[in-house]
Coordinates of C-alpha atoms and ligand atoms in Angstrom, one line a residue:
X1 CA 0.0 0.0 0.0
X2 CA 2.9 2.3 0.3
X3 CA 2.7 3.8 -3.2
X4 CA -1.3 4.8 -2.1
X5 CA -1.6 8.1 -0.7
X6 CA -4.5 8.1 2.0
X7 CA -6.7 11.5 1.9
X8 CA -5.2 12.9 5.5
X9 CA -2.1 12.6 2.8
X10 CA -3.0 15.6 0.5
X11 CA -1.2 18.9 1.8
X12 CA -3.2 21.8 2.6
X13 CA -3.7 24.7 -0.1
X14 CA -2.0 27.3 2.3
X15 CA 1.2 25.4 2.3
X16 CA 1.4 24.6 -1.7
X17 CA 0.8 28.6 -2.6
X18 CA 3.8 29.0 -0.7
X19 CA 5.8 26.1 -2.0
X20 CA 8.7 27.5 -4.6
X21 CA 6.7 25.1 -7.1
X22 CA 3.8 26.8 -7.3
X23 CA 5.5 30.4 -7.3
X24 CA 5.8 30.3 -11.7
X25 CA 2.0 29.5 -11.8
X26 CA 1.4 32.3 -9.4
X27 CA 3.7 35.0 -11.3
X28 CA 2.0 33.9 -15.0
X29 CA -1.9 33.8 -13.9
X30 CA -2.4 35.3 -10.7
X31 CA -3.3 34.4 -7.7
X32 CA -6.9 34.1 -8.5
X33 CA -6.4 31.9 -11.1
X34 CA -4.1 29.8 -9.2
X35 CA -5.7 28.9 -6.1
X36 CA -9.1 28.2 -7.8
X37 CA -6.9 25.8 -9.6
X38 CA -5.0 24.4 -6.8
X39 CA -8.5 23.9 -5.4
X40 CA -10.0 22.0 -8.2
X41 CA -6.9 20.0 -8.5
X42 CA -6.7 19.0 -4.7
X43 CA -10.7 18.2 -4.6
X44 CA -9.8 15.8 -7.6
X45 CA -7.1 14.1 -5.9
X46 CA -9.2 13.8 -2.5
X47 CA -11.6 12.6 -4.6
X48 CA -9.2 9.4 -6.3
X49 CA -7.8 9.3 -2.7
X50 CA -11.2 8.4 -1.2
X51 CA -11.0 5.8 -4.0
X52 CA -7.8 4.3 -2.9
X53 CA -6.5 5.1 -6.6
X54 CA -4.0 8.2 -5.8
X55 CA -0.2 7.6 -6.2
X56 CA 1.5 9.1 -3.5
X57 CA 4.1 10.8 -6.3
X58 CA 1.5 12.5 -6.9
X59 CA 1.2 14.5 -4.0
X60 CA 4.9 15.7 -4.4
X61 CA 4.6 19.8 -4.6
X62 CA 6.4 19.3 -8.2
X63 CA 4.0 16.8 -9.4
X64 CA 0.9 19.3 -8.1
X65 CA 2.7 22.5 -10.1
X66 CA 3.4 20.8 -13.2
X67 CA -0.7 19.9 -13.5
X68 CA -1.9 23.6 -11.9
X69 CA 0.5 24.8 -14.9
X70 CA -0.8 22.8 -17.4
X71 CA -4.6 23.1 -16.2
X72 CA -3.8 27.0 -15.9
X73 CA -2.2 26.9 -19.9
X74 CA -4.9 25.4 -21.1
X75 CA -7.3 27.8 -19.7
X76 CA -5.3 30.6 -21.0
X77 CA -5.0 29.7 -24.4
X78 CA -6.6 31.5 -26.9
X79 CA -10.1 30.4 -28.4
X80 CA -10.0 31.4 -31.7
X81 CA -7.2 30.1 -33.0
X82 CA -5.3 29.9 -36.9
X83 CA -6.0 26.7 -38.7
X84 CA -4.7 25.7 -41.9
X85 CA -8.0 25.7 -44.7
X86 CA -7.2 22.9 -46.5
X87 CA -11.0 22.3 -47.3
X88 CA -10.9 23.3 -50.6
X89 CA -13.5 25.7 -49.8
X90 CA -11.7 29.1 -50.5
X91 CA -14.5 31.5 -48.1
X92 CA -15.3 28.9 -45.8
X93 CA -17.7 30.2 -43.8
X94 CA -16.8 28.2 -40.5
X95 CA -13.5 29.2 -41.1
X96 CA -14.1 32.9 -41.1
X97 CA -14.3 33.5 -44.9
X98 CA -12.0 36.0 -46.3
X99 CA -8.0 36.9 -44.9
X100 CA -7.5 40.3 -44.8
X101 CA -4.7 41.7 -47.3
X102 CA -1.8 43.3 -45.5
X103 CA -2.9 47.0 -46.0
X104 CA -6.3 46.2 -43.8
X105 CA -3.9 44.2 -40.9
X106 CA -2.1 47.3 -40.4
X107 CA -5.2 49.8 -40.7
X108 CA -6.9 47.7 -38.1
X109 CA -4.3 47.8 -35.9
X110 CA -4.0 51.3 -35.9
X111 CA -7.0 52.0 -35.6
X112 CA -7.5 49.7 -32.3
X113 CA -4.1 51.7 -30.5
X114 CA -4.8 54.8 -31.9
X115 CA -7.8 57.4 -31.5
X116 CA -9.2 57.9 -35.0
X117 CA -11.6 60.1 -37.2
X118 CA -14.9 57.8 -36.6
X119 CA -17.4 60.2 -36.6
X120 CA -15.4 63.6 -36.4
X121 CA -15.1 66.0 -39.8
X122 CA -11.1 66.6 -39.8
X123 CA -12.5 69.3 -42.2
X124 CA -14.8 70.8 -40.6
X125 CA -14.1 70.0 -36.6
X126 CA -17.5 69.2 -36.5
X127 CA -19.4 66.1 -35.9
X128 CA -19.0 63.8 -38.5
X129 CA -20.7 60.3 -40.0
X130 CA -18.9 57.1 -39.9
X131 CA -20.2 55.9 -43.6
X132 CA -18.3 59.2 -44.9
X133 CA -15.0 57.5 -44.2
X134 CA -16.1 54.5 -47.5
X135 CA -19.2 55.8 -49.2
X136 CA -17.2 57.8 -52.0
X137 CA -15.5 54.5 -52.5
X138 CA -18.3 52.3 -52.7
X139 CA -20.0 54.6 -55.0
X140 CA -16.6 55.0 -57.2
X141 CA -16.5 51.6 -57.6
X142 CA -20.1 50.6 -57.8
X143 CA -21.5 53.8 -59.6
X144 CA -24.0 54.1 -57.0
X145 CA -25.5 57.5 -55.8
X146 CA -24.8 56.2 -51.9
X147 CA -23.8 54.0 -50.2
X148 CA -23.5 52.2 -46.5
X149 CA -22.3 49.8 -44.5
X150 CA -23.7 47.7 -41.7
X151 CA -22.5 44.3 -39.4
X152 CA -23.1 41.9 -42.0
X153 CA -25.2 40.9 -45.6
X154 CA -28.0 39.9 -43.5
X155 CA -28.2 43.1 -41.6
X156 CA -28.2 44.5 -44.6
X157 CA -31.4 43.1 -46.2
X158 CA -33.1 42.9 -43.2
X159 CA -32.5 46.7 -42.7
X160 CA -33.4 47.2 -46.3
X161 CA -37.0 45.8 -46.1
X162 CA -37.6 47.5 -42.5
X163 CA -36.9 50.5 -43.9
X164 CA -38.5 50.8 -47.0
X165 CA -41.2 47.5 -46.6
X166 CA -42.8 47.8 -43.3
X167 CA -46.3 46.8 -43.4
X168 CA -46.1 46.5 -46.7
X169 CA -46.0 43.5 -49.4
X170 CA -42.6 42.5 -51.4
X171 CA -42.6 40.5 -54.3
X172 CA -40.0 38.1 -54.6
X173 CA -39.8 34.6 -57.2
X174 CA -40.0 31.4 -55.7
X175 CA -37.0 30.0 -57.4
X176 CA -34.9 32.9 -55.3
X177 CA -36.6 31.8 -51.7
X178 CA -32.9 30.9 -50.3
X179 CA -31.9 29.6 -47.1
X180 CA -28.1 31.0 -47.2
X181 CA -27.0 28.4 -44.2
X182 CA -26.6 29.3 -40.2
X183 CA -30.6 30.3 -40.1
X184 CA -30.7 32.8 -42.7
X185 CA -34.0 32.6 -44.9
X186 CA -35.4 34.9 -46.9
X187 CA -39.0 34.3 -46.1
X188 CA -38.0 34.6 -41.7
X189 CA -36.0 38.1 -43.1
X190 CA -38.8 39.5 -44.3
X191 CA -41.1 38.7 -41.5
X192 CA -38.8 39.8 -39.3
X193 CA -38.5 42.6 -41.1
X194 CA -42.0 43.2 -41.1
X195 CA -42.5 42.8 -44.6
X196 CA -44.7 41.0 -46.1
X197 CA -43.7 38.3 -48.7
X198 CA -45.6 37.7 -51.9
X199 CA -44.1 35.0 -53.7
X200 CA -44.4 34.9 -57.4
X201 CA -43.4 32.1 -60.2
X202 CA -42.9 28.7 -59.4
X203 CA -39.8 27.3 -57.9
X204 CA -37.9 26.6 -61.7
X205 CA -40.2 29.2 -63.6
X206 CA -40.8 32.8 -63.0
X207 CA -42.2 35.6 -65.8
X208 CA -42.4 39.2 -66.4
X209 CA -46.1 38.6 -66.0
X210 CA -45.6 37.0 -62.3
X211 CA -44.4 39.8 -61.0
X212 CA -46.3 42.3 -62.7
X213 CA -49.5 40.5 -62.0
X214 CA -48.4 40.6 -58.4
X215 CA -48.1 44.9 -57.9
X216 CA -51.0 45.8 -55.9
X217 CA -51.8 48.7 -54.1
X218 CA -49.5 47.5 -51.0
X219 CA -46.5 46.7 -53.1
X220 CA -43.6 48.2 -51.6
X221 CA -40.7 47.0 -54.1
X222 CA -39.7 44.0 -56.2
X223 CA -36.9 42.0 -54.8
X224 CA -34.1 39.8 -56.7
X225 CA -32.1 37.3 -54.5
X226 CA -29.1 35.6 -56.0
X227 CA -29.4 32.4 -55.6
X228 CA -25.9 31.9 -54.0
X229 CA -25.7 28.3 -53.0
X230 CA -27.5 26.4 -55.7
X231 CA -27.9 26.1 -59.1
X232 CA -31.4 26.0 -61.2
X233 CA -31.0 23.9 -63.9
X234 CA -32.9 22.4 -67.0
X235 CA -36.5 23.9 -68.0
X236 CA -35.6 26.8 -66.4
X237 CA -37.2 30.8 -66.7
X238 CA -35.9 33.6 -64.3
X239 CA -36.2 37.8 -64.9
X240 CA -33.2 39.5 -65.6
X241 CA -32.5 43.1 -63.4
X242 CA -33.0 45.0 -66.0
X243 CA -36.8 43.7 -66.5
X244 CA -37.3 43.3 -62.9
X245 CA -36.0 47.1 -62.6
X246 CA -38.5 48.7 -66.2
X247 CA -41.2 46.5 -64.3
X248 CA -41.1 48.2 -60.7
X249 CA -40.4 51.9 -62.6
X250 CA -43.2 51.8 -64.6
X251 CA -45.0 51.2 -61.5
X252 CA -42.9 54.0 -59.8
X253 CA -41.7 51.3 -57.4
X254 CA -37.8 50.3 -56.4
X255 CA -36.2 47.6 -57.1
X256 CA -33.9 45.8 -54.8
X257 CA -31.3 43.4 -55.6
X258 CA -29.4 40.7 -52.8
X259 CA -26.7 40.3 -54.6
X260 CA -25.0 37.8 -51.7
X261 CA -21.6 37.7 -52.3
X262 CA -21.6 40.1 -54.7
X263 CA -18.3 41.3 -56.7
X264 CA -16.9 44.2 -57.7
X265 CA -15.0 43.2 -60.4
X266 CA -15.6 41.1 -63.5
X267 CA -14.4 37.5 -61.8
X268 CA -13.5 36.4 -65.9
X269 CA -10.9 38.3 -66.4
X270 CA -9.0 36.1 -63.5
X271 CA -10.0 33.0 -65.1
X272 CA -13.1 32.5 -63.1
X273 CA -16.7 32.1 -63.3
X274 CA -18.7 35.0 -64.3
X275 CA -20.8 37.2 -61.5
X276 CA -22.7 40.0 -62.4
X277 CA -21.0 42.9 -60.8
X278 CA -22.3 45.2 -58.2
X279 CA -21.9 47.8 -61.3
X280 CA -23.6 46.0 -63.7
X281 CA -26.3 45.1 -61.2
X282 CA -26.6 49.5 -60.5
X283 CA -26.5 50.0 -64.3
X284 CA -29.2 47.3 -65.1
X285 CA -31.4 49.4 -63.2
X286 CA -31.5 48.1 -59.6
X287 CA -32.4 50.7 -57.1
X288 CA -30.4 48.9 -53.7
X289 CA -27.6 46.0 -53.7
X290 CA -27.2 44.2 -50.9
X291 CA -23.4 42.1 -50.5
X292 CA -21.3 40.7 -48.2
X293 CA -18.2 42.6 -47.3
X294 CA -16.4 39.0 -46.4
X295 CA -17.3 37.0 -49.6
X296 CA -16.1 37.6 -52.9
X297 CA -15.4 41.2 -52.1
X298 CA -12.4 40.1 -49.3
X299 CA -12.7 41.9 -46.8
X300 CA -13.9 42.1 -43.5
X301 CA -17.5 40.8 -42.2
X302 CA -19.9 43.5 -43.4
X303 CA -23.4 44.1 -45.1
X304 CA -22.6 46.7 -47.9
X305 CA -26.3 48.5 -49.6
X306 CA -25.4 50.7 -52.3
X307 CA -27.9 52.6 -55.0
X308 CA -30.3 55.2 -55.0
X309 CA -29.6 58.6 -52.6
X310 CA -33.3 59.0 -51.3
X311 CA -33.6 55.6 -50.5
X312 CA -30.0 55.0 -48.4
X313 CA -30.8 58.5 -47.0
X314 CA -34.3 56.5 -45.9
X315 CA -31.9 53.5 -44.8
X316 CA -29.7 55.6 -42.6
X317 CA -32.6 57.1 -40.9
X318 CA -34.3 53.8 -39.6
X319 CA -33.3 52.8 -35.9
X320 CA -31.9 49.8 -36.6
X321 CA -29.5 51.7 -38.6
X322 CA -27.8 52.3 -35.6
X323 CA -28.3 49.2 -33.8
X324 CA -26.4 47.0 -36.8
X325 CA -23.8 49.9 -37.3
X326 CA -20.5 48.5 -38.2
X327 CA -17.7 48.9 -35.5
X328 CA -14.4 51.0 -36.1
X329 CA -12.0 47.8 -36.9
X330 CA -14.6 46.7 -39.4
X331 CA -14.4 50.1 -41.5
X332 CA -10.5 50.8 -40.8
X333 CA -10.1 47.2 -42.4
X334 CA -12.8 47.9 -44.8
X335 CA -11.2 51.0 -46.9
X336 CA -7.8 49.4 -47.7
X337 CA -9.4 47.0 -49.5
X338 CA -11.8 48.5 -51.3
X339 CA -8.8 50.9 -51.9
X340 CA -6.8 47.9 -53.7
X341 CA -9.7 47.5 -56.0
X342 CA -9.2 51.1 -57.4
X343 CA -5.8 49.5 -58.8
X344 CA -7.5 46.6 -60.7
X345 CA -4.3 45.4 -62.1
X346 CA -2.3 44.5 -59.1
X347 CA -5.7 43.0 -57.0
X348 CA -4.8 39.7 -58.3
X349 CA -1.3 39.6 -56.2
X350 CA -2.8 41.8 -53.2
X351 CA -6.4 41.1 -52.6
X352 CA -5.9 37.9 -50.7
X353 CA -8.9 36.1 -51.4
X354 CA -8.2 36.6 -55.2
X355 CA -4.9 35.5 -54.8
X356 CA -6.0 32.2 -52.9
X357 CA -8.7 31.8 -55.6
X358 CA -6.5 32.6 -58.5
X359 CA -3.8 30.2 -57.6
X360 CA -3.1 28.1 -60.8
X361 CA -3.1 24.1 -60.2
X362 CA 0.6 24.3 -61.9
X363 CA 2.0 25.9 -58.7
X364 CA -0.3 23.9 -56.3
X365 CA 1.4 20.8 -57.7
X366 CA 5.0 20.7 -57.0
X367 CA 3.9 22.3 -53.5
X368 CA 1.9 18.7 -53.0
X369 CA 4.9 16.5 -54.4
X370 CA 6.8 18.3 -51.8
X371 CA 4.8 17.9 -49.1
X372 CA 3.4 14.3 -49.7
X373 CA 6.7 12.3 -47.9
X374 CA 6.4 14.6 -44.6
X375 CA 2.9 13.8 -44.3
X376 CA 3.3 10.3 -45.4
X377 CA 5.5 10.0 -42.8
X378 CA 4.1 11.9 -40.1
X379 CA 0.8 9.9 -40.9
X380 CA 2.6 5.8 -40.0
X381 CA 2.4 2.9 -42.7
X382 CA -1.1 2.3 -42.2
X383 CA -1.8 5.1 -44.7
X384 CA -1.1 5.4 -48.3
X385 CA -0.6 9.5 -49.0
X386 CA -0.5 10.5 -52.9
X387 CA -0.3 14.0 -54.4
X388 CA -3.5 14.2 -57.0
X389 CA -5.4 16.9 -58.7
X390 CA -8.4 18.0 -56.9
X391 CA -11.3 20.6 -57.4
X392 CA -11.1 23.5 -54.9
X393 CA -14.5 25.6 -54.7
X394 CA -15.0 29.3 -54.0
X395 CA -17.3 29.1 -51.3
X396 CA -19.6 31.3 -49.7
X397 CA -21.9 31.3 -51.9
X398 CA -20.6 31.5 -55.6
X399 CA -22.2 28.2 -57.0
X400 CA -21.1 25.2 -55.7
X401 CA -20.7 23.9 -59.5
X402 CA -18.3 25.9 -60.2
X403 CA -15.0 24.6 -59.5
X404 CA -11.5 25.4 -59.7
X405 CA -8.7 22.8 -60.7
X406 CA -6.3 22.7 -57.8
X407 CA -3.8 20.2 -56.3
X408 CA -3.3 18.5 -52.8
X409 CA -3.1 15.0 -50.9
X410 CA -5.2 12.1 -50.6
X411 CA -5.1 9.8 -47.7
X412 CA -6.6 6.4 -47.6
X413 CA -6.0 3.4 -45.2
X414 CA -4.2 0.3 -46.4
X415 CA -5.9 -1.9 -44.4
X416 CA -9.2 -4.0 -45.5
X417 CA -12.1 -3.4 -44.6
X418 CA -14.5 -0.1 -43.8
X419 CA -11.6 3.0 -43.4
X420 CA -14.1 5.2 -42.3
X421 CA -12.4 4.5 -38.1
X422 CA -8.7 5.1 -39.7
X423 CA -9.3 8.1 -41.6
X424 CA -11.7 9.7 -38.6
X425 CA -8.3 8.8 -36.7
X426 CA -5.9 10.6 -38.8
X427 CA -8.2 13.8 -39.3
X428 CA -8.4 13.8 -35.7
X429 CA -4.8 13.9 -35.3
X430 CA -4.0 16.5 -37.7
X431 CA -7.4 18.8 -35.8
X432 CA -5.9 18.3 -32.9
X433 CA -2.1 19.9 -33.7
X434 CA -1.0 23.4 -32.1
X435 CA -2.3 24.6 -35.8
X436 CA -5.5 22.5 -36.8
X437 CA -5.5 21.2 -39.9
X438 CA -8.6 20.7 -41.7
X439 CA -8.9 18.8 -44.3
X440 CA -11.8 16.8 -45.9
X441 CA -13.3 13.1 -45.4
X442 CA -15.2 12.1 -49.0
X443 CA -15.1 9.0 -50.8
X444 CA -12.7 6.7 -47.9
X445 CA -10.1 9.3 -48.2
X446 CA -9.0 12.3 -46.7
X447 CA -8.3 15.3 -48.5
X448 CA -6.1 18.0 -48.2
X449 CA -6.6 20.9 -50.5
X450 CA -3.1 22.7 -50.9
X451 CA -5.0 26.0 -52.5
X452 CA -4.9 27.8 -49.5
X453 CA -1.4 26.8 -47.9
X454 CA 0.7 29.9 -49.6
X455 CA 4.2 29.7 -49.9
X456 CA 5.1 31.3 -47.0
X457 CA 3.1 29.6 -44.8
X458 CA 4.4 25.9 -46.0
X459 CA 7.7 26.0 -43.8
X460 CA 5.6 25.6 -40.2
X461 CA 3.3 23.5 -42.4
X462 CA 6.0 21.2 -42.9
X463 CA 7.7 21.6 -39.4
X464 CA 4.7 21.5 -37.5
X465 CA 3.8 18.2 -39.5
X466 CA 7.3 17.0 -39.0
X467 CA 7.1 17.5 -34.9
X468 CA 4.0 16.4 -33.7
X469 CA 3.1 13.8 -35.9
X470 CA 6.3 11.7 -35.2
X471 CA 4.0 9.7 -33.1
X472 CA 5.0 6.3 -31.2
X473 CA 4.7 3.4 -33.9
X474 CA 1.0 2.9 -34.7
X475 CA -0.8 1.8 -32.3
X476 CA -1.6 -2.7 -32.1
X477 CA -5.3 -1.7 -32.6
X478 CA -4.8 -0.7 -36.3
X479 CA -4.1 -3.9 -37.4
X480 CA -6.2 -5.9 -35.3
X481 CA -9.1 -7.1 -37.8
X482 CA -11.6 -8.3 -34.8
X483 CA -12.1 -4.9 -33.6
X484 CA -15.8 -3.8 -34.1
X485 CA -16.3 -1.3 -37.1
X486 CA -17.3 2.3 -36.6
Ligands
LIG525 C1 -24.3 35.1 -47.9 C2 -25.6 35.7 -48.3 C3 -26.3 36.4 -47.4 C4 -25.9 36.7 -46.0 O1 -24.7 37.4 -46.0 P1 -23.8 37.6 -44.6 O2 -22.8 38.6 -45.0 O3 -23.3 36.2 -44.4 O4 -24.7 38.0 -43.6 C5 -27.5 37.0 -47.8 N1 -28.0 36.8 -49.0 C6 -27.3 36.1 -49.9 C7 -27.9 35.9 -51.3 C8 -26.1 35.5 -49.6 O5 -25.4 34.8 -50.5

């Protein structure tokens, strides 16, 4: 019994604080921090004591420090933390969509250590309005009349319809009633919004006529929704902006267009698929775009509405104006990049999200012939790892048929039988790293999109892989065929 420590064993709280153990945990959290550790920790071990399952080393004052510390780090450590994207999915949405170029990293920063020109006219010393600091942008490079900015896309359109639909009836096609993902639907928008829907067409079909039979006496505007994360194919009939647009005119009514991710450049000219622009969307005739600032556009999380001057000045003028008002860091990282986009010809190297999206396969390759022996190592002889060409997708809302050829690794188990345990396994491992990795479980293999993992970045992709995986010789349970299956 001599290597069990009895409860009367455990030494009292007072005397560890003041053990020269416990003095680093003391000096890195606080004292706070500590004891309510220390206190947790010593009801655990009275608890395994009671038990009779408590070594007695581990009542040594070194033995208690080293788990306070490691209890204490763990607490501490951040939350939100980098992973690498190797999803495929360029604007993953659960990733946090679009990296920030350079130019917005240091404006934010700034703008967090620094007092700053929110809402004060330099030119004037007089109060000023926080939309003044990008509305001359946005309407440069949209050809709007004016333009704001609020917390996200869906703050956006549910602003949009409070402020210009209350009470009142908004006629939208059935074939654009989207549910975008994470609970946003049009139909609970506009109800919310206290608008009220009419829906027009059917869900592959909708006419001229359908919406124009639909204007009534309570018709506030026509609506267009892009359709975002699906495609309508086959016998298909939708109205173009510009109808939509001579339609609700000629009935002296605006029209609005959700443009979801919404670009502001012609997406071709890079090689990939086309998206009307916010511009072309204004010059077809739309009174009010809606997009995401984090999408396409690559910038930070925000709801952009551009178009018509009466109705944004309507916009800024509702109450919840102000309760879905972007925050400082959103518009100091907001600028620089809409800034980049006033230089068209370098946006390919210095918009990030363009850069990620733009990659060609041809660099991707090598990059996965280089990397395929560290993670075939990393990942034991159970697993075969091969570099092959892939499909990356754009994510976030730019269809999900569109897809662009990239380049990465594919992991599958050697072993017979169902892989689905093995590969679960090994994506496990590589989530659980000091920098996740995320990859992709389809077809029995795991993927690993390269797209994403610059150049710069593929040096502690390599090292990190190279460390942590060395794991101890797989485990006897890998091989054994009688375990059940998953
Ligand atoms: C993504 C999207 C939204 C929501 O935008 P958030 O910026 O994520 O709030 C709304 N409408 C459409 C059509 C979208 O694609």
């Amino acid at each position: 019994m001599t290597g069990l420590a009895a409860a009367a064993d455990i030494p009292a709280l007072d005397r560890l604080l003041n053990a020269p153990a416990l003095a680093a945990a003391l000096d890195t959290h606080g004292r706070t921090q500590a004891v309510a550790a220390l206190r947790r920790h010593l009801d655990a071990l009275r608890q395994r004591a009671l038990a009779g399952e408590l070594p007695r080393a581990e009542l040594a004052e070194r033995a208690v420090a080293a788990a306070i510390n490691g209890a204490l780090a763990r607490a501490a450590a951040p939350r939100l933390r980098a992973v690498y994207n190797l999803t495929g999915t360029v604007l993953h949405t659960n990733l946090g969509r679009a990296l920030l170029p350079d130019e917005a990293v240091a404006s934010v920063l700034r703008a967090l250590t620094t007092p700053a020109n929110l809402e004060f006219d330099l030119d004037s010393g007089g109060r000023g309005d926080r939309d003044d600091l990008i509305d001359d942008l946005l309407c440069e490079l949209t050809g709007a009349e004016a333009a704001t900015v609020v917390n996200n896309n869906a703050a956006a359109v549910l602003l949009m319809l409070n402020a210009l639909a209350d009470r009142r009836e908004v006629v939208v096609s059935r074939g654009e009633l989207v549910e975008i993902g994470g609970a946003f639907r049009i139909p609970d928008i506009m109800k919310r919004a206290g608008a009220k829907l009419v829906e027009v067409g059917t869900t592959n079909r909708t006419h001229a006529a359908d919406y124009e039979n639909a204007i009534g006496p309570r018709t506030a505007m026509l609506m267009k929704v892009h359709c975002s994360n699906y495609a309508v194919t086959g016998f298909t009939k939708s109205v173009s902006v510009a109808e939509v647009a001579a339609l609700a005119h000629a009935r002296g009514l605006p029209a609005t267009v959700d443009l979801g991710s919404g670009t502001l450049v012609d997406l071709t000219q890079f090689g990939l698929p086309r998206e009307d622009t916010v511009r072309e969307t204004i010059a077809a005739g739309a009174d009010l775009v809606t997009f995401s600032g984090d999408k396409l556009l690559g910038g930070p999380q925000a709801g952009l509405l551009v178009g018509r001057a009466d109705l944004i000045r309507k916009i800024k003028k509702n109450p919840l104006k102000r309760a879905l008002r972007v925050g400082k860091l959103t518009l100091a990282a907001l600028e620089p990049v809409l800034q980049l986009y006033r230089a068209p010809e370098f946006l390919a190297q210095r918009l990030t999200t363009l850069r990620l999206l733009t990659r060609p396969q041809r660099e991707i390759q090598p990059q996965a012939e280089r990397l395929r022996g560290v993670l075939a190592q990393a990942a034991g002889a159970d697993y075969e790892v091969e570099a092959v060409p892939m499909f990356s997708q754009i994510g976030s809302g730019a269809l999900p048929v569109d897809q662009l050829p990239s380049y990465g690794l594919a992991v599958r188990h050697r072993g017979k039988g169902r892989p689905g345990r093995h590969l679960d396994r090994l994506e496990t491992r590589l989530r659980n790293l000091p920098v996740p990795v995320i990859g992709r479980i389809a077809d029995d293999a795991l993927w690993l999109d390269l797209r994403c993992l610059e150049a710069r970045d593929e040096a502690a992709f390599t090292a990190q892989l190279a460390e942590s995986l060395a794991e101890p010789p797989a485990a006897p349970s890998t091989a054994q065929p009688a375990e059940p299956q998953a």
